[in-house]
Coordinates of C-alpha atoms in Angstrom, one line a residue:
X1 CA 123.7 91.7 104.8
X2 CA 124.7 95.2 106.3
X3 CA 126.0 95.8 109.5
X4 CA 123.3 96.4 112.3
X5 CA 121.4 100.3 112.3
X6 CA 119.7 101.2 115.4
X7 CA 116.6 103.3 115.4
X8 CA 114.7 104.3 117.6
X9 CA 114.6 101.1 120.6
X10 CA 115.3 98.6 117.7
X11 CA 118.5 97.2 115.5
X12 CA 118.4 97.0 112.4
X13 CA 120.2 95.0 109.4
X14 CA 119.0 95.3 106.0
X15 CA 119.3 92.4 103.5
X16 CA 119.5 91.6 99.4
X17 CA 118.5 88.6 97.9
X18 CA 119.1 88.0 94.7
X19 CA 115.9 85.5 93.1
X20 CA 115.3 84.6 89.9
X21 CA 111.8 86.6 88.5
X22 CA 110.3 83.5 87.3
X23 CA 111.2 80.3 90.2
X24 CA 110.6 77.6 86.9
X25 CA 113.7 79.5 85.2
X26 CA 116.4 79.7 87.9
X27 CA 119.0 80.5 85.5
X28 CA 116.7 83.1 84.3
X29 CA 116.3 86.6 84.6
X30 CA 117.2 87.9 88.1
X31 CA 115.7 89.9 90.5
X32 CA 116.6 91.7 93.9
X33 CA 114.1 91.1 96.9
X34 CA 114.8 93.5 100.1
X35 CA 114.1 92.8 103.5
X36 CA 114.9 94.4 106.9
X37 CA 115.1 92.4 109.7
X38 CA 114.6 94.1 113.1
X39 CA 115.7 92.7 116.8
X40 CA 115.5 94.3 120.1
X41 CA 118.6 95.3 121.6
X42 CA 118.1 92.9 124.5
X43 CA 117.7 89.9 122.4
X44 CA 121.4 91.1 119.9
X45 CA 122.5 87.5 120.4
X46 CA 119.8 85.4 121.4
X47 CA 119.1 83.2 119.0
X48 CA 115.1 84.0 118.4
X49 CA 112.9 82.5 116.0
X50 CA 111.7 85.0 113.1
X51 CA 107.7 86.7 112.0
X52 CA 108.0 87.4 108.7
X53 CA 105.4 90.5 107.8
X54 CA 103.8 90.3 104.4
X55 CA 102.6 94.1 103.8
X56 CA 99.1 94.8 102.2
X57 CA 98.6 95.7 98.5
X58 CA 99.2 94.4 96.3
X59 CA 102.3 96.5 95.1
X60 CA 103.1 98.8 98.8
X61 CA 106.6 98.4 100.4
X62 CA 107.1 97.1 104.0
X63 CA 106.5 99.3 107.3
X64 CA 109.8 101.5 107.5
X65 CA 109.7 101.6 111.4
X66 CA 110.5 104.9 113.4
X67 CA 110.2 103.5 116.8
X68 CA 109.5 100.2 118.7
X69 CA 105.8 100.5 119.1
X70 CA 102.6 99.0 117.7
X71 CA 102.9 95.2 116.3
X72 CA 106.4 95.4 116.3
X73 CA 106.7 96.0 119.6
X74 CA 104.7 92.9 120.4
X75 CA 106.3 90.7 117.8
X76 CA 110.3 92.1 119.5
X77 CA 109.2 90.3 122.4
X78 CA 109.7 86.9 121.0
X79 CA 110.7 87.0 117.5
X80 CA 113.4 89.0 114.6
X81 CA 110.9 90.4 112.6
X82 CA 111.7 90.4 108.6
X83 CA 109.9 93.7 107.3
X84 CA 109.7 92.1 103.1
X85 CA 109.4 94.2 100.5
X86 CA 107.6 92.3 98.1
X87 CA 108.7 92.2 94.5
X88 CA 108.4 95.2 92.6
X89 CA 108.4 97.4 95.4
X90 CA 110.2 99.5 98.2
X91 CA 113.8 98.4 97.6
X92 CA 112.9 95.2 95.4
X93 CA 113.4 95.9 92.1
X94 CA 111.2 98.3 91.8
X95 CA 108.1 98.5 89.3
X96 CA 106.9 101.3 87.5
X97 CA 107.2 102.9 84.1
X98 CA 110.3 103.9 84.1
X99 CA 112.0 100.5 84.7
X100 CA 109.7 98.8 82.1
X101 CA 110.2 101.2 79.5
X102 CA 112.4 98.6 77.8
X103 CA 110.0 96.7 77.3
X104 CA 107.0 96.4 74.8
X105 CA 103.3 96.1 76.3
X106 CA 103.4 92.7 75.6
X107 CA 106.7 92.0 77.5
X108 CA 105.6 93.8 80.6
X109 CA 102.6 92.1 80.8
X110 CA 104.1 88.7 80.4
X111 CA 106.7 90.2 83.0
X112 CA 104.5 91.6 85.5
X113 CA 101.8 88.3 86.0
X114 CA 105.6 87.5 87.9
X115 CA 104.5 89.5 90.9
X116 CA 101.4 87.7 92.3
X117 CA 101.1 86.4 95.4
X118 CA 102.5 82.8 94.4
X119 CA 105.6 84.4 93.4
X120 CA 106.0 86.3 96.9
X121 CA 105.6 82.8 98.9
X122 CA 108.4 81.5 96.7
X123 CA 110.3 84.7 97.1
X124 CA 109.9 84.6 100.8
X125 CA 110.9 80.7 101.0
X126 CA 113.9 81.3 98.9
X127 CA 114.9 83.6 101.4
X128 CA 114.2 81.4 104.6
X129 CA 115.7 78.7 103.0
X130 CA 119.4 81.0 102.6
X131 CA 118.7 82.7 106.3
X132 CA 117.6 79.7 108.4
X133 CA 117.8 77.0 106.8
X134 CA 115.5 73.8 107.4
X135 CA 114.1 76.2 110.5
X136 CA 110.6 76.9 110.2
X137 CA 108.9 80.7 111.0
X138 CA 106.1 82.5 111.8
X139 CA 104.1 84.6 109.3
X140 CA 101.8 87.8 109.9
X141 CA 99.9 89.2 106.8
X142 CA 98.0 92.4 106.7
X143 CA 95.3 93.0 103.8
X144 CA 96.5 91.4 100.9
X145 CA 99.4 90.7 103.3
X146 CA 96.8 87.9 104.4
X147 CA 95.7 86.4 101.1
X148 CA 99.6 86.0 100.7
X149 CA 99.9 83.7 104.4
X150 CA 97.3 81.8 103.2
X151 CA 98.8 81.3 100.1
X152 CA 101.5 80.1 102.0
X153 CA 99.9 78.2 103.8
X154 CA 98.9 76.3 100.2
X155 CA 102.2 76.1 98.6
X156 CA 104.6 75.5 101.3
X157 CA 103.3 75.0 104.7
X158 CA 106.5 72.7 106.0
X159 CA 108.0 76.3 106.3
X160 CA 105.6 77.9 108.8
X161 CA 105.6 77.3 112.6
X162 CA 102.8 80.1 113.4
X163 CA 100.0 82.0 111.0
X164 CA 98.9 85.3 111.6
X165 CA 96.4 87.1 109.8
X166 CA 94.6 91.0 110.1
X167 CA 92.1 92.2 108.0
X168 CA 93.6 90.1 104.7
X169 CA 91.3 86.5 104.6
X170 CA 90.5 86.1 100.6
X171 CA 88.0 83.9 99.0
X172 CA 89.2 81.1 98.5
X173 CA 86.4 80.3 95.1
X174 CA 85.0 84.1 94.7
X175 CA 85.3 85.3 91.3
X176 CA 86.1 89.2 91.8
X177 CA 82.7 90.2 90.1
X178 CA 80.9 88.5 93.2
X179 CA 83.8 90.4 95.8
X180 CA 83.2 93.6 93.8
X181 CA 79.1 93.1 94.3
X182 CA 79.6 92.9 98.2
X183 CA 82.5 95.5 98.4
X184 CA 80.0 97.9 96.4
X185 CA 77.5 97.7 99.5
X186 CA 79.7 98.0 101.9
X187 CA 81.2 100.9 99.8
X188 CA 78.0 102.5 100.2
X189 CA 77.7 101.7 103.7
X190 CA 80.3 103.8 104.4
X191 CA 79.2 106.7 102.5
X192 CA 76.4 107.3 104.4
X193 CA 78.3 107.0 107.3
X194 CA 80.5 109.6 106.2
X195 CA 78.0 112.1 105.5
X196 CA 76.1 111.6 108.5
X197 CA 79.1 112.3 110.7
X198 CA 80.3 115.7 108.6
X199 CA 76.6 117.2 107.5
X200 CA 78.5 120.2 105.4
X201 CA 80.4 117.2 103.8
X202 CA 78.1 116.4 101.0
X203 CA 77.6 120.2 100.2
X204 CA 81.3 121.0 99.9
X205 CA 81.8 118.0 98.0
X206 CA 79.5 119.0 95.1
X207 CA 80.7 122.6 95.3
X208 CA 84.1 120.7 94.4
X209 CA 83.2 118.9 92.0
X210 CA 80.7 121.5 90.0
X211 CA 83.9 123.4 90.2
X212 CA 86.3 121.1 88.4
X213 CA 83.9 120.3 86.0
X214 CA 83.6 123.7 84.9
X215 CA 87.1 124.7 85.6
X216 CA 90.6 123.0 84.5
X217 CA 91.8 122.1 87.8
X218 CA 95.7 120.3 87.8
X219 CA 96.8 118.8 91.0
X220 CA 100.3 118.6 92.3
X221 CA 101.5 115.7 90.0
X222 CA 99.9 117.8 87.0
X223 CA 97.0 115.4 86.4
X224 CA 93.8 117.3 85.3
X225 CA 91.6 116.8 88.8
X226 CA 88.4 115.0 87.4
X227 CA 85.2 114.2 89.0
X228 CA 86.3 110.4 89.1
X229 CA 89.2 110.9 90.1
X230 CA 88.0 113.1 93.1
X231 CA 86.1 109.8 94.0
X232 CA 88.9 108.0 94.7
X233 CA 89.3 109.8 97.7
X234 CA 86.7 107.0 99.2
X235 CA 89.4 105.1 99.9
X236 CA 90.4 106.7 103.1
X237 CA 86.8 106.7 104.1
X238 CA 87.0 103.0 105.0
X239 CA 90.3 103.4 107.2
X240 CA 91.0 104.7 111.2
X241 CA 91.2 108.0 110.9
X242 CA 90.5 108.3 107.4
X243 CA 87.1 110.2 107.4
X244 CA 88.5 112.9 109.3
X245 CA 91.5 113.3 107.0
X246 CA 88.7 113.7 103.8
X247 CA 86.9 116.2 105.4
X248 CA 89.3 118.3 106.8
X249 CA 90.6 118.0 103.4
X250 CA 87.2 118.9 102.5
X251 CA 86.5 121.7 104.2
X252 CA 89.9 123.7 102.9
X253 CA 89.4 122.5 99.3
X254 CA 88.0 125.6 97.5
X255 CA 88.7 129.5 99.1
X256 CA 87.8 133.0 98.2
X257 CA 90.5 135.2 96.6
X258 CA 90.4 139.0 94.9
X259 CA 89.9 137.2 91.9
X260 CA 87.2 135.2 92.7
X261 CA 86.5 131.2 94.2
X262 CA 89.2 129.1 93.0
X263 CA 90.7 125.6 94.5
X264 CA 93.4 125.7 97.2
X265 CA 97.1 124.9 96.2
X266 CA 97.3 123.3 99.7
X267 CA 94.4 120.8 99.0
X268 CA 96.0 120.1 95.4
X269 CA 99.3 118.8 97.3
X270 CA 97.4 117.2 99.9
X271 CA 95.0 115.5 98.0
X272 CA 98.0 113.6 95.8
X273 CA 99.5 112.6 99.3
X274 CA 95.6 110.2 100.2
X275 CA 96.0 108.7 96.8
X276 CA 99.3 106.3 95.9
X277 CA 98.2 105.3 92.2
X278 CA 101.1 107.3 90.6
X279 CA 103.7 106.1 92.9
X280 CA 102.5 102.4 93.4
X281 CA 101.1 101.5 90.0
X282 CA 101.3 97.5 90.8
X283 CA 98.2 98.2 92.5
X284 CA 96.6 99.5 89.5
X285 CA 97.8 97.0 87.5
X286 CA 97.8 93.6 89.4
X287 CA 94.9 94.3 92.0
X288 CA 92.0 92.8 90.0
X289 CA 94.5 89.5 89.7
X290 CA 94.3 88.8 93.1
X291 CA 91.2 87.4 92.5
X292 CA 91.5 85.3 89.3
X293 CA 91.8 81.9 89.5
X294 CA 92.1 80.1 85.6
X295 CA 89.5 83.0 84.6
X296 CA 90.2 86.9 83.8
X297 CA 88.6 89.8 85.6
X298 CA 87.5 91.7 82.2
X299 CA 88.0 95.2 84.6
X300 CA 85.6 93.4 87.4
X301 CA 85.0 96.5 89.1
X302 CA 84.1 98.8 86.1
X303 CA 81.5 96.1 85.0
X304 CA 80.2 95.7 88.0
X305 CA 79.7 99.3 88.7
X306 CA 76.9 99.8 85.9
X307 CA 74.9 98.1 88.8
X308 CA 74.8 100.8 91.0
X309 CA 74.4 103.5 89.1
X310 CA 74.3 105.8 92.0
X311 CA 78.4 106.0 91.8
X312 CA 77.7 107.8 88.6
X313 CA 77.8 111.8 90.0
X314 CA 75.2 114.2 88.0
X315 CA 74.9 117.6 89.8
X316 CA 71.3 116.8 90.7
X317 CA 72.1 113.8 92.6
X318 CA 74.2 112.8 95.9
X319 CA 77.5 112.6 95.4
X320 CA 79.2 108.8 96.4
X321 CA 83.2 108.1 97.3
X322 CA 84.2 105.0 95.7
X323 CA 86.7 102.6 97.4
X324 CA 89.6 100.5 96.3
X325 CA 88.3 99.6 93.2
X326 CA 90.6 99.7 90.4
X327 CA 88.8 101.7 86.7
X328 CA 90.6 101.3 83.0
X329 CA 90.4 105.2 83.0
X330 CA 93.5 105.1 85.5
X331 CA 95.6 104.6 82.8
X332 CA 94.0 107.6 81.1
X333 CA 94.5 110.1 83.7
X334 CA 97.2 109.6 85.4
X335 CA 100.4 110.5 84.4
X336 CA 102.6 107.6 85.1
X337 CA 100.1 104.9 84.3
X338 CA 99.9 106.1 81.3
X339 CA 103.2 104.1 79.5
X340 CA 101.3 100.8 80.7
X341 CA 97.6 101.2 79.7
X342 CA 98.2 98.6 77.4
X343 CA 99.9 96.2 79.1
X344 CA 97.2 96.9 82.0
X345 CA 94.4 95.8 79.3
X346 CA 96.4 92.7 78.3
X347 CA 96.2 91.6 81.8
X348 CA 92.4 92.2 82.2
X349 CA 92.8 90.1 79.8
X350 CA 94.5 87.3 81.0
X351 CA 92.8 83.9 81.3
X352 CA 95.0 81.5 82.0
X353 CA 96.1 82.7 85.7
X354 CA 97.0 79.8 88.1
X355 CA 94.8 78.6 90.8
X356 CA 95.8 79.9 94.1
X357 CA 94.4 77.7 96.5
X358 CA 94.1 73.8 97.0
X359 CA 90.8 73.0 98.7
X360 CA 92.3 69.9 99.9
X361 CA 95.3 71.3 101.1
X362 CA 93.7 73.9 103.3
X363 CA 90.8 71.3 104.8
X364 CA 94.1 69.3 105.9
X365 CA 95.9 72.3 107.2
X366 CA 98.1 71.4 110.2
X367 CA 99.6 74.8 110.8
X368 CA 98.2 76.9 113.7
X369 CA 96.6 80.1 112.6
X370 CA 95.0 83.0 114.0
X371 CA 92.8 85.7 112.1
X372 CA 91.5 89.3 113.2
X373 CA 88.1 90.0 111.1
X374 CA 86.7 93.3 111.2
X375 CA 83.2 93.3 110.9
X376 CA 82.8 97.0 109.8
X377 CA 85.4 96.2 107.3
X378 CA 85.1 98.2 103.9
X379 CA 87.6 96.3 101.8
X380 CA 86.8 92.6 102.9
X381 CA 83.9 91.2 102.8
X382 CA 83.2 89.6 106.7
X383 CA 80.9 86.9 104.9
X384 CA 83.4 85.9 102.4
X385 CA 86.0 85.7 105.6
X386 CA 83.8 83.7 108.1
X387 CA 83.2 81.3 104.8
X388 CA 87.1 80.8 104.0
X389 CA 87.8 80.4 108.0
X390 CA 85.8 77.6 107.7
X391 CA 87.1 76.0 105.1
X392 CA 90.9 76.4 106.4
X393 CA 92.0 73.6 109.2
X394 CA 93.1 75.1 112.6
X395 CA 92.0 78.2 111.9
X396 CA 90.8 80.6 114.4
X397 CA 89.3 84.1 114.3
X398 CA 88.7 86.9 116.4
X399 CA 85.8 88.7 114.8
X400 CA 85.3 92.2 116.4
X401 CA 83.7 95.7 115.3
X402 CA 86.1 97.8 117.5
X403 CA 88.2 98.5 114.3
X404 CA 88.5 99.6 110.9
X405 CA 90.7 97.9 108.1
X406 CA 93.8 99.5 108.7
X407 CA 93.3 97.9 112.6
X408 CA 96.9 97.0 113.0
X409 CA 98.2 100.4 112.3
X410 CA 95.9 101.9 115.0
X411 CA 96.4 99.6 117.8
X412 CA 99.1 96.8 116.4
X413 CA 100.2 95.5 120.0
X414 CA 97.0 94.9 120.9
X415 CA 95.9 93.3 118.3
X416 CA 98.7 91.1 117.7
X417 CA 98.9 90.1 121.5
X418 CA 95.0 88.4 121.3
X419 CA 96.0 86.5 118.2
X420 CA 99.1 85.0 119.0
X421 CA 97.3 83.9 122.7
X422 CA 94.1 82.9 120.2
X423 CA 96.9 80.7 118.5
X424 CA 98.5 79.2 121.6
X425 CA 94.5 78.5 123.4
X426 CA 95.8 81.0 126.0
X427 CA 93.3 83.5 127.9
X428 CA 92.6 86.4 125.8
X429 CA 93.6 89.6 127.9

């Protein structure tokens, strides 16, 4: 534990645990787990109960705050908040090539199916176990942030006073082909959403992408810029804000010189900044996972692609974003993926994931919990979330249009205020 920082309206100590990487093997190979715990400076020695935040992912760091605002703010009121970085990332250990490079593919396979979300619960108890003791907390999950409460929720619910959940509730029986079928539609939803908004949008687009394909285009990290990969860009499309950073991205993307039409260097730079496969590669790697259950996902989302064909760009034809969806040919074209391609097939692979969830368990939860769905949501499937809430004891939602998936990030206090008086039957304000 460091001594206390203070930012901007908030203290700050960061801490280290040290965790063994697989919880059966104690004595085992050992890990490093960060987490920051923040406190308002009103409340430096009160003794207030804790939120732990479980970031969404898989495989992103925790919020680094820069002032006392959004969520946070809410959650100072009342509670120490513990900003995690799960496993593998931010300050945890860190995954990525470079730090498996010791290891055959077969090795980092077998030590990355170590960083699903049953792992993280036992992280996180480990650590409320050494900071609190036989005290219970409260637990606020964003995204896959959300698939990790419930998991929770599962696996050790004796720890959790309070359950908090935005944007993140997981089927609890899907297989990811039938999440990949919905998310398709609602992909395509959003696409002609997008190119209602921006009419020029679909024209510059194409111009973009007939460029590249007839031109060698590299973008800032050196990667060849491929129509595909251009796609990925539809991940922003189904955020806050996000439509308007893609087009304005857009609209700079290809300029007139002396020597002709050629592609921006400022849109090259930018356009690596929207994407975080390079940097985050857990997300590449273990996304697919979150879903499997005893079964592998076979690269759910490239199979179940060949049933809309219409993602498949030919010049003649509209051209389509795609959305979170991870594609084997990530670990074809980008640069530090590339090290792990096998290891990522080997756990496309895998069949012999755990279950996640306990039917039983969750029809007999006893822990209060409160859920923000998003009906417009592009990355969760609202059906798949109203049919898991009712399978979950004591859980309540708050199903609104008002936001898009990122919700929290736009308009956290708010958001966070209605659950927690959803939780405790008080008047919604």
């Amino acid at each position: 534990m460091s001594k206390p920082q203070l930012l901007s309206g908030i203290h700050a100590i960061k801490h280290h645990f040290h965790l063994p990487l697989d919880h059966n093997q104690p004595q085992g190979e050992q890990i490093t787990v960060f987490a920051r715990e923040l406190f308002a400076p009103e409340h430096k020695d009160s003794p207030l109960p804790y939120m732990v935040f479980f970031q969404g992912g898989p495989g992103f760091g925790a919020l680094r705050p820069v002032s006392n605002s959004g969520w946070v703010k809410r959650a100072l009121r009342e509670f120490r908040v513990l900003l995690l970085d799960q496993r593998g990332t931010g300050l945890s250990t860190p995954v990525n090539f470079s730090a498996l490079s010791h290891l055959n593919s077969a090795e980092q396979a077998d030590y990355l199916s170590h960083f699903r979300a049953d792992n993280i619960i036992k992280d996180a108890e480990a650590i409320r176990k050494q900071l609190i003791g036989d005290q219970k907390w409260s637990i606020l999950g964003q995204s896959f942030g959300g698939f990790c409460v419930l998991k929770y929720l599962n696996d050790a619910p004796e720890g959790v006073h309070e359950a908090y959940i935005t944007g993140g509730i997981p089927p609890l029986t899907r297989s990811a082909d039938e999440v990949y079928q919905a998310t398709y539609l609602r992909v395509l939803a959003k696409n002609q959403d997008f190119f209602q908004r921006f009419p020029d949008a679909q024209q510059l687009v194409k111009q973009l992408a007939d460029y590249i394909t007839q031109h060698e285009v590299r973008i800032a990290s050196g990667e060849r810029l491929t129509v595909e990969m251009l796609q990925l860009l539809g991940i922003n499309i189904g955020m806050e804000q996000g439509p308007e950073q893609v087009y304005y991205l857009l609209e700079q993307a290809l300029i007139d010189t002396s020597n002709g039409l050629t592609v921006n260097p400022l849109f090259l730079a930018h356009f690596c900044q929207l994407l975080d496969f390079n940097t985050n590669p857990i997300f590449a790697l273990l996304h697919e996972s979150i879903y499997c259950q005893q079964s592998a996902s076979r690269w759910s989302a490239q199979r179940v692609r060949g049933q809309y064909p219409e993602f498949n760009y030919q010049a003649d034809k509209p051209f389509l974003f795609t959305g979170e969806m991870v594609y084997p040919w990530f670990f074809d074209q980008f640069s530090n993926l590339k090290p792990l391609k096998h290891a990522a097939h080997l756990l496309a692979e895998k069949a012999d994931w755990p279950r996640l969830y306990d039917l039983n368990k969750l029809q007999n939860n006893t822990v209060p919990v409160a859920a923000a769905i998003y009906s417009e949501d592009m990355f969760v499937e609202m059906q798949y979330s109203l049919e898991t809430a009712k399978q979950v004891a004591g859980l309540k939602y708050w199903l609104t249009s008002e936001y898009e998936h990122n919700g929290i990030r736009m308009d956290g206090e708010r958001i966070l205020d209605k659950l927690i008086a959803l939780n405790r039957g008080e008047l919604l304000r």
